[in-house]
Each structure stands twice: as C-alpha cells, then as structure tokens.
Amino acid sequence: MPISKSKISDMDFGSFENTINKNIETDKASDKFDQQLQAYKDAGYILASAKSELKMAATSLQEAKDNLVKATDKADAVTKAIDSFIAKVRDIKFKAKVDDADIEKLTDARKKLVGDESKLLEDHRKENKDILIRHFYDMSNMMSRNEGVWLSNGWVKTLLWIFLLCFLYTVISIVYFVASCIEK
C-alpha cells in the first residue's frame, strides 16, 4: 500500500489560530459591553432615585412655602387687628377736673421728689468718685508690681477692628443664609 500524504498537513492552523483570537477578542468585547451596560443600568437606577428624591424635596419646599405664606397672612391679620385696636385706644379721651389744692400738692410733691433725686445723685456721684479713686490706686499698685494683662491702645484698636470684621461677617452670613432659604 502506498503511503500518502497526511490530511493534517492540509489543515490551515494559521486561520484556525486567527479564528480563536477573534473569538477571544469578541468575548472580551462582549464582557466589556456587558459591564458598560450594567453600569448604565445602575446609573439609570441612581438617576431615577435622585429624580424621585428631587420631586419629594420640591414637594416639601412647596409645602413649606405654602405654610410660610399662611403664617405671613395670619401675621398680617394680627398686625391689622392690633393697629385697629391701637387706633381705638387713641380715640378714647378722658375728661378730668383738677382742683387748685391738688395742683399745689402735686407741685410740692414734685419739688420734694426733685430734691430727693438731687440728693441721691450727689451721693451716687460721691460713691462713684470713691470707687474710681480706689480703682486708680489698685491699678497703680498692680502696675508697680507688674501684675495683670495690659494692652496698648494700638492693640485694643486692632482687636476691636478684627472683632468688628468677624461680627459683620457673621451677620452678613446669617442674612445671606436666611435670604437664600426664603427665596427657595
């Protein structure tokens, strides 16, 4: 029997290898596509969730706005009622007759009150003077012993400016925050 050529040598291993490589690349691309598709689906779920939360927040803000409008209307009604009551009270007039003897008693009482007040103010002035003198001597003694914390006028002015800037920043921040809350 004659020996013939083997059929295996007729096979093209290069094209077989190319086909395997293409299948591997296709599988990799398919996996990558599946991952991207899943990422898009996840992003869609997150977006839908955020959208529903935004709708809930918008509803809540609308309710808050409606409540604020109701409260404002009620406050306006109360203010108008108070204004009308004050107008009625202003319209009330009292008529009284005062006797001359009562006026003299009132004048004497006023003079006595002014005299007593003058005496109290004089006593208060003397007391303050004594306190200031004691304070002056206490401060002199502290300074002579190098005690206490002393700030020069320049430092005090600098600290006051810094405190003023901090206070203004705080007030402006609060006003801005309240204004931004009201506008929403």
CSV table of C-alpha atoms in Angstrom, one decimal, residues 3 6 19 24 40 42 51 65 68-69 75 85 87-88 92 94 97 104 109 118-119 127-128 141 147 167 176 178 181:
chain,number,residue,atom,x,y,z
A,3,ILE,CA,2.0,5.9,1.7
A,6,SER,CA,-1.3,13.1,5.8
A,19,THR,CA,-10.4,32.4,14.4
A,24,ILE,CA,-11.3,35.7,22.4
A,40,TYR,CA,-25.6,52.3,32.5
A,42,ASP,CA,-27.0,51.2,37.6
A,51,LYS,CA,-35.2,62.3,40.4
A,65,LYS,CA,-43.7,77.8,51.1
A,68,LEU,CA,-44.9,80.3,55.2
A,69,VAL,CA,-47.5,82.2,53.1
A,75,ALA,CA,-49.3,87.7,60.9
A,85,PHE,CA,-57.2,98.3,68.5
A,87,ALA,CA,-56.4,103.4,66.8
A,88,LYS,CA,-59.5,102.8,69.0
A,92,ILE,CA,-60.5,107.4,73.8
A,94,PHE,CA,-60.6,111.4,79.3
A,97,LYS,CA,-61.2,118.3,86.6
A,104,GLU,CA,-50.3,122.6,94.8
A,109,ALA,CA,-44.5,116.5,95.8
A,118,SER,CA,-30.7,115.6,93.6
A,119,LYS,CA,-29.5,114.2,97.0
A,127,GLU,CA,-19.7,106.9,95.8
A,128,ASN,CA,-18.5,106.7,92.1
A,141,ASN,CA,-0.3,99.1,92.8
A,147,GLU,CA,0.7,92.3,87.5
A,167,PHE,CA,-19.2,90.3,63.7
A,176,TYR,CA,-27.5,85.6,53.3
A,178,VAL,CA,-31.9,83.4,55.7
A,181,CYS,CA,-33.8,79.9,52.5
